[in-house]
Amino acid sequence: MNYFVFFLGVILLLVTATDLINTSLSVRGAGFLTKRLSMSIWNLLLIINKKMGRRKVLEIGGAIILVSILINWLLLIWISASLLFISHPDSLMNVETNSPTTVVNKIFFTGYTLSTLGLGDIEPEGNFWDILTAILSFTGLILISIAITYLIPVVSAEITKRKISVNINTLGGSVEEILLNYWNGKDFKELEQPFIPLIDSIILHAQNHKAYSVLHFFHSSDRKEAFVLNITNLDEVITVLLHNIPKEQQPSFNVLIRLRKAISSYLVTLPATFITPGKKTPPVLILTALENKGIKIISGEMVDLEYDKLRTRRRLLLSLLIDDGWEWTDLNCGSYNHEIIMNETN
């Protein structure tokens, strides 16, 4: 027996099993291999999208990555199991010729057994290889079961994410539009009603995103369903309400803080998909449209200090937009002073 080949197969099998368990049977989001495979495919799609200028490329990204993850697990298990049988020249025998099998025969046998179709004309030779074949057959059955149980909740969670996005978009397609839609002439108290159910919905998505980080790669070109656009707009609305609007005109402070924390519970899951705050600080919203409606806007040094405290958070939101194929300018045309985006190193 070639022990190097045998233990190489064992190590590869253990690594694959660990990645599979961490990805599909835990709440860690993705295993080491799956995480890097997903990001590599997504970065390639982003490059293609920039060159072609067609968001349809990104729309199929989630499906491509999901299928690639499943194929990757299958191939790695197939390769590792094949190495185990290849390590011994007499591990398998051809029933018809009663002779040892070739390397190609062993690879075929491993794939055939993984598919749970049976043994065919090749049979294991010896108790050890009999047991290994039985384990391999169970592994194929388990892999199929895990694939099904992994796909269903991911698709369900993606539907939930799009539902949340549409709910946010019904409030308004931009920060100014949301605020103007809910200005009753005196205050923004009416925003409390739609904000309260959003708290639980966003927390649910945050937990889904933590458990299934592949959700990050499901992109929608429809602005109503584009979650990252609408969640960024919502966070900016909260920022404006907390720091640019007088307290007596704000919705309930408790509701605003709870909603902010709900969004934060989602943002803290982003590093798992390699999204971290960049060096660019997004521009501050110019609230001219609100002032034209007679809404009092607070500005000055104290407000600037509050925005400075939110610099890391807003940089993270910018990174999130860019990683999903959008730009900050896609949030709302004309409402931001895009000349004051700063390249900062701290």
PDB file of N, CA and C in Angstrom, residues 247-302:
ATOM      1  N   LYS A 247     -35.339  66.925  17.982  1.00  0.00           N
ATOM      2  CA  LYS A 247     -35.869  65.792  18.723  1.00  0.00           C
ATOM      3  C   LYS A 247     -37.389  65.766  18.775  1.00  0.00           C
ATOM      4  N   GLU A 248     -37.997  66.929  18.880  1.00  0.00           N
ATOM      5  CA  GLU A 248     -39.454  66.969  18.987  1.00  0.00           C
ATOM      6  C   GLU A 248     -40.138  66.541  17.674  1.00  0.00           C
ATOM      7  N   GLN A 249     -39.391  66.520  16.577  1.00  0.00           N
ATOM      8  CA  GLN A 249     -39.956  66.111  15.294  1.00  0.00           C
ATOM      9  C   GLN A 249     -39.581  64.669  14.908  1.00  0.00           C
ATOM     10  N   GLN A 250     -38.722  64.055  15.693  1.00  0.00           N
ATOM     11  CA  GLN A 250     -38.270  62.694  15.390  1.00  0.00           C
ATOM     12  C   GLN A 250     -39.332  61.648  15.752  1.00  0.00           C
ATOM     13  N   PRO A 251     -39.276  60.472  15.103  1.00  0.00           N
ATOM     14  CA  PRO A 251     -40.077  59.346  15.601  1.00  0.00           C
ATOM     15  C   PRO A 251     -39.546  58.947  16.971  1.00  0.00           C
ATOM     16  N   SER A 252     -40.184  57.984  17.606  1.00  0.00           N
ATOM     17  CA  SER A 252     -39.738  57.512  18.911  1.00  0.00           C
ATOM     18  C   SER A 252     -38.257  57.162  18.885  1.00  0.00           C
ATOM     19  N   PHE A 253     -37.517  57.717  19.847  1.00  0.00           N
ATOM     20  CA  PHE A 253     -36.079  57.449  19.927  1.00  0.00           C
ATOM     21  C   PHE A 253     -35.828  55.956  20.111  1.00  0.00           C
ATOM     22  N   ASN A 254     -36.661  55.302  20.896  1.00  0.00           N
ATOM     23  CA  ASN A 254     -36.515  53.872  21.152  1.00  0.00           C
ATOM     24  C   ASN A 254     -36.658  53.063  19.860  1.00  0.00           C
ATOM     25  N   VAL A 255     -37.625  53.448  19.020  1.00  0.00           N
ATOM     26  CA  VAL A 255     -37.828  52.750  17.740  1.00  0.00           C
ATOM     27  C   VAL A 255     -36.617  52.950  16.827  1.00  0.00           C
ATOM     28  N   LEU A 256     -36.109  54.181  16.767  1.00  0.00           N
ATOM     29  CA  LEU A 256     -34.954  54.470  15.922  1.00  0.00           C
ATOM     30  C   LEU A 256     -33.729  53.663  16.351  1.00  0.00           C
ATOM     31  N   ILE A 257     -33.481  53.605  17.645  1.00  0.00           N
ATOM     32  CA  ILE A 257     -32.312  52.884  18.160  1.00  0.00           C
ATOM     33  C   ILE A 257     -32.454  51.385  17.939  1.00  0.00           C
ATOM     34  N   ARG A 258     -33.648  50.863  18.138  1.00  0.00           N
ATOM     35  CA  ARG A 258     -33.872  49.430  17.906  1.00  0.00           C
ATOM     36  C   ARG A 258     -33.661  49.071  16.439  1.00  0.00           C
ATOM     37  N   LEU A 259     -34.142  49.930  15.545  1.00  0.00           N
ATOM     38  CA  LEU A 259     -33.969  49.686  14.119  1.00  0.00           C
ATOM     39  C   LEU A 259     -32.493  49.798  13.740  1.00  0.00           C
ATOM     40  N   ARG A 260     -31.812  50.775  14.323  1.00  0.00           N
ATOM     41  CA  ARG A 260     -30.367  50.923  14.061  1.00  0.00           C
ATOM     42  C   ARG A 260     -29.605  49.673  14.513  1.00  0.00           C
ATOM     43  N   LYS A 261     -29.957  49.146  15.681  1.00  0.00           N
ATOM     44  CA  LYS A 261     -29.288  47.944  16.187  1.00  0.00           C
ATOM     45  C   LYS A 261     -29.615  46.720  15.332  1.00  0.00           C
ATOM     46  N   ALA A 262     -30.825  46.677  14.800  1.00  0.00           N
ATOM     47  CA  ALA A 262     -31.199  45.569  13.916  1.00  0.00           C
ATOM     48  C   ALA A 262     -30.328  45.581  12.660  1.00  0.00           C
ATOM     49  N   ILE A 263     -30.128  46.780  12.083  1.00  0.00           N
ATOM     50  CA  ILE A 263     -29.253  46.894  10.909  1.00  0.00           C
ATOM     51  C   ILE A 263     -27.823  46.532  11.281  1.00  0.00           C
ATOM     52  N   SER A 264     -27.393  46.920  12.474  1.00  0.00           N
ATOM     53  CA  SER A 264     -26.041  46.591  12.944  1.00  0.00           C
ATOM     54  C   SER A 264     -25.848  45.084  13.056  1.00  0.00           C
ATOM     55  N   SER A 265     -26.906  44.372  13.460  1.00  0.00           N
ATOM     56  CA  SER A 265     -26.811  42.917  13.574  1.00  0.00           C
ATOM     57  C   SER A 265     -26.558  42.272  12.216  1.00  0.00           C
ATOM     58  N   TYR A 266     -26.985  42.950  11.154  1.00  0.00           N
ATOM     59  CA  TYR A 266     -26.679  42.475   9.801  1.00  0.00           C
ATOM     60  C   TYR A 266     -25.266  42.881   9.392  1.00  0.00           C
ATOM     61  N   LEU A 267     -24.891  44.106   9.692  1.00  0.00           N
ATOM     62  CA  LEU A 267     -23.580  44.615   9.272  1.00  0.00           C
ATOM     63  C   LEU A 267     -22.424  43.826   9.897  1.00  0.00           C
ATOM     64  N   VAL A 268     -22.613  43.328  11.113  1.00  0.00           N
ATOM     65  CA  VAL A 268     -21.531  42.587  11.766  1.00  0.00           C
ATOM     66  C   VAL A 268     -21.282  41.231  11.111  1.00  0.00           C
ATOM     67  N   THR A 269     -22.201  40.775  10.250  1.00  0.00           N
ATOM     68  CA  THR A 269     -21.992  39.504   9.550  1.00  0.00           C
ATOM     69  C   THR A 269     -21.182  39.690   8.269  1.00  0.00           C
ATOM     70  N   LEU A 270     -20.950  40.927   7.851  1.00  0.00           N
ATOM     71  CA  LEU A 270     -20.295  41.187   6.568  1.00  0.00           C
ATOM     72  C   LEU A 270     -18.831  40.754   6.505  1.00  0.00           C
ATOM     73  N   PRO A 271     -18.045  40.893   7.591  1.00  0.00           N
ATOM     74  CA  PRO A 271     -16.653  40.426   7.511  1.00  0.00           C
ATOM     75  C   PRO A 271     -16.518  38.961   7.118  1.00  0.00           C
ATOM     76  N   ALA A 272     -17.558  38.147   7.389  1.00  0.00           N
ATOM     77  CA  ALA A 272     -17.527  36.733   6.993  1.00  0.00           C
ATOM     78  C   ALA A 272     -17.488  36.587   5.481  1.00  0.00           C
ATOM     79  N   THR A 273     -17.930  37.618   4.751  1.00  0.00           N
ATOM     80  CA  THR A 273     -17.868  37.610   3.289  1.00  0.00           C
ATOM     81  C   THR A 273     -16.766  38.566   2.802  1.00  0.00           C
ATOM     82  N   PHE A 274     -15.798  38.837   3.672  1.00  0.00           N
ATOM     83  CA  PHE A 274     -14.624  39.653   3.355  1.00  0.00           C
ATOM     84  C   PHE A 274     -14.964  41.101   3.035  1.00  0.00           C
ATOM     85  N   ILE A 275     -16.049  41.600   3.601  1.00  0.00           N
ATOM     86  CA  ILE A 275     -16.418  43.002   3.408  1.00  0.00           C
ATOM     87  C   ILE A 275     -16.050  43.785   4.662  1.00  0.00           C
ATOM     88  N   THR A 276     -15.164  44.724   4.524  1.00  0.00           N
ATOM     89  CA  THR A 276     -14.714  45.559   5.634  1.00  0.00           C
ATOM     90  C   THR A 276     -14.752  47.024   5.204  1.00  0.00           C
ATOM     91  N   PRO A 277     -14.748  47.952   6.161  1.00  0.00           N
ATOM     92  CA  PRO A 277     -14.768  49.374   5.798  1.00  0.00           C
ATOM     93  C   PRO A 277     -13.583  49.748   4.921  1.00  0.00           C
ATOM     94  N   GLY A 278     -13.833  50.505   3.872  1.00  0.00           N
ATOM     95  CA  GLY A 278     -12.771  50.948   2.984  1.00  0.00           C
ATOM     96  C   GLY A 278     -12.145  52.241   3.474  1.00  0.00           C
ATOM     97  N   LYS A 279     -11.379  52.882   2.615  1.00  0.00           N
ATOM     98  CA  LYS A 279     -10.699  54.120   2.984  1.00  0.00           C
ATOM     99  C   LYS A 279     -11.480  55.360   2.559  1.00  0.00           C
ATOM    100  N   LYS A 280     -12.525  55.162   1.753  1.00  0.00           N
ATOM    101  CA  LYS A 280     -13.328  56.297   1.293  1.00  0.00           C
ATOM    102  C   LYS A 280     -14.516  56.531   2.222  1.00  0.00           C
ATOM    103  N   THR A 281     -14.724  57.779   2.556  1.00  0.00           N
ATOM    104  CA  THR A 281     -15.880  58.161   3.358  1.00  0.00           C
ATOM    105  C   THR A 281     -16.986  58.670   2.446  1.00  0.00           C
ATOM    106  N   PRO A 282     -18.183  58.091   2.527  1.00  0.00           N
ATOM    107  CA  PRO A 282     -19.277  58.534   1.655  1.00  0.00           C
ATOM    108  C   PRO A 282     -19.636  59.989   1.913  1.00  0.00           C
ATOM    109  N   PRO A 283     -20.200  60.672   0.930  1.00  0.00           N
ATOM    110  CA  PRO A 283     -20.590  62.069   1.104  1.00  0.00           C
ATOM    111  C   PRO A 283     -21.794  62.203   2.034  1.00  0.00           C
ATOM    112  N   VAL A 284     -21.953  63.380   2.585  1.00  0.00           N
ATOM    113  CA  VAL A 284     -23.075  63.673   3.466  1.00  0.00           C
ATOM    114  C   VAL A 284     -24.256  64.137   2.624  1.00  0.00           C
ATOM    115  N   LEU A 285     -25.444  63.704   3.007  1.00  0.00           N
ATOM    116  CA  LEU A 285     -26.653  64.048   2.254  1.00  0.00           C
ATOM    117  C   LEU A 285     -26.944  65.550   2.349  1.00  0.00           C
ATOM    118  N   ILE A 286     -27.232  66.147   1.206  1.00  0.00           N
ATOM    119  CA  ILE A 286     -27.658  67.537   1.167  1.00  0.00           C
ATOM    120  C   ILE A 286     -29.182  67.563   1.253  1.00  0.00           C
ATOM    121  N   LEU A 287     -29.715  68.208   2.276  1.00  0.00           N
ATOM    122  CA  LEU A 287     -31.139  68.124   2.594  1.00  0.00           C
ATOM    123  C   LEU A 287     -31.932  69.326   2.074  1.00  0.00           C
ATOM    124  N   THR A 288     -31.563  69.793   0.892  1.00  0.00           N
ATOM    125  CA  THR A 288     -32.220  70.965   0.314  1.00  0.00           C
ATOM    126  C   THR A 288     -33.715  70.732   0.102  1.00  0.00           C
ATOM    127  N   ALA A 289     -34.076  69.553  -0.386  1.00  0.00           N
ATOM    128  CA  ALA A 289     -35.490  69.250  -0.669  1.00  0.00           C
ATOM    129  C   ALA A 289     -36.325  69.318   0.601  1.00  0.00           C
ATOM    130  N   LEU A 290     -35.738  68.895   1.724  1.00  0.00           N
ATOM    131  CA  LEU A 290     -36.468  68.954   2.991  1.00  0.00           C
ATOM    132  C   LEU A 290     -36.615  70.393   3.450  1.00  0.00           C
ATOM    133  N   GLU A 291     -35.561  71.172   3.283  1.00  0.00           N
ATOM    134  CA  GLU A 291     -35.617  72.583   3.687  1.00  0.00           C
ATOM    135  C   GLU A 291     -36.639  73.341   2.848  1.00  0.00           C
ATOM    136  N   ASN A 292     -36.739  72.971   1.579  1.00  0.00           N
ATOM    137  CA  ASN A 292     -37.716  73.637   0.704  1.00  0.00           C
ATOM    138  C   ASN A 292     -39.150  73.363   1.140  1.00  0.00           C
ATOM    139  N   LYS A 293     -39.346  72.266   1.876  1.00  0.00           N
ATOM    140  CA  LYS A 293     -40.670  71.927   2.403  1.00  0.00           C
ATOM    141  C   LYS A 293     -40.921  72.566   3.766  1.00  0.00           C
ATOM    142  N   GLY A 294     -39.972  73.361   4.206  1.00  0.00           N
ATOM    143  CA  GLY A 294     -40.124  74.047   5.483  1.00  0.00           C
ATOM    144  C   GLY A 294     -39.704  73.214   6.675  1.00  0.00           C
ATOM    145  N   ILE A 295     -39.015  72.115   6.447  1.00  0.00           N
ATOM    146  CA  ILE A 295     -38.556  71.255   7.542  1.00  0.00           C
ATOM    147  C   ILE A 295     -37.263  71.823   8.103  1.00  0.00           C
ATOM    148  N   LYS A 296     -37.212  71.973   9.404  1.00  0.00           N
ATOM    149  CA  LYS A 296     -36.025  72.517  10.057  1.00  0.00           C
ATOM    150  C   LYS A 296     -34.910  71.483  10.058  1.00  0.00           C
ATOM    151  N   ILE A 297     -33.739  71.882   9.567  1.00  0.00           N
ATOM    152  CA  ILE A 297     -32.588  70.988   9.490  1.00  0.00           C
ATOM    153  C   ILE A 297     -31.484  71.503  10.402  1.00  0.00           C
ATOM    154  N   ILE A 298     -30.988  70.631  11.261  1.00  0.00           N
ATOM    155  CA  ILE A 298     -29.890  70.983  12.156  1.00  0.00           C
ATOM    156  C   ILE A 298     -28.566  70.732  11.439  1.00  0.00           C
ATOM    157  N   SER A 299     -27.668  71.666  11.511  1.00  0.00           N
ATOM    158  CA  SER A 299     -26.339  71.498  10.919  1.00  0.00           C
ATOM    159  C   SER A 299     -25.324  72.190  11.820  1.00  0.00           C
ATOM    160  N   GLY A 300     -24.069  72.087  11.446  1.00  0.00           N
ATOM    161  CA  GLY A 300     -23.047  72.739  12.247  1.00  0.00           C
ATOM    162  C   GLY A 300     -21.998  71.767  12.738  1.00  0.00           C
ATOM    163  N   GLU A 301     -21.145  72.263  13.612  1.00  0.00           N
ATOM    164  CA  GLU A 301     -19.992  71.489  14.088  1.00  0.00           C
ATOM    165  C   GLU A 301     -20.409  70.247  14.857  1.00  0.00           C
ATOM    166  N   MET A 302     -21.453  70.354  15.687  1.00  0.00           N
ATOM    167  CA  MET A 302     -21.884  69.211  16.487  1.00  0.00           C
ATOM    168  C   MET A 302     -22.403  68.080  15.592  1.00  0.00           C
TER     169      MET A 302
END
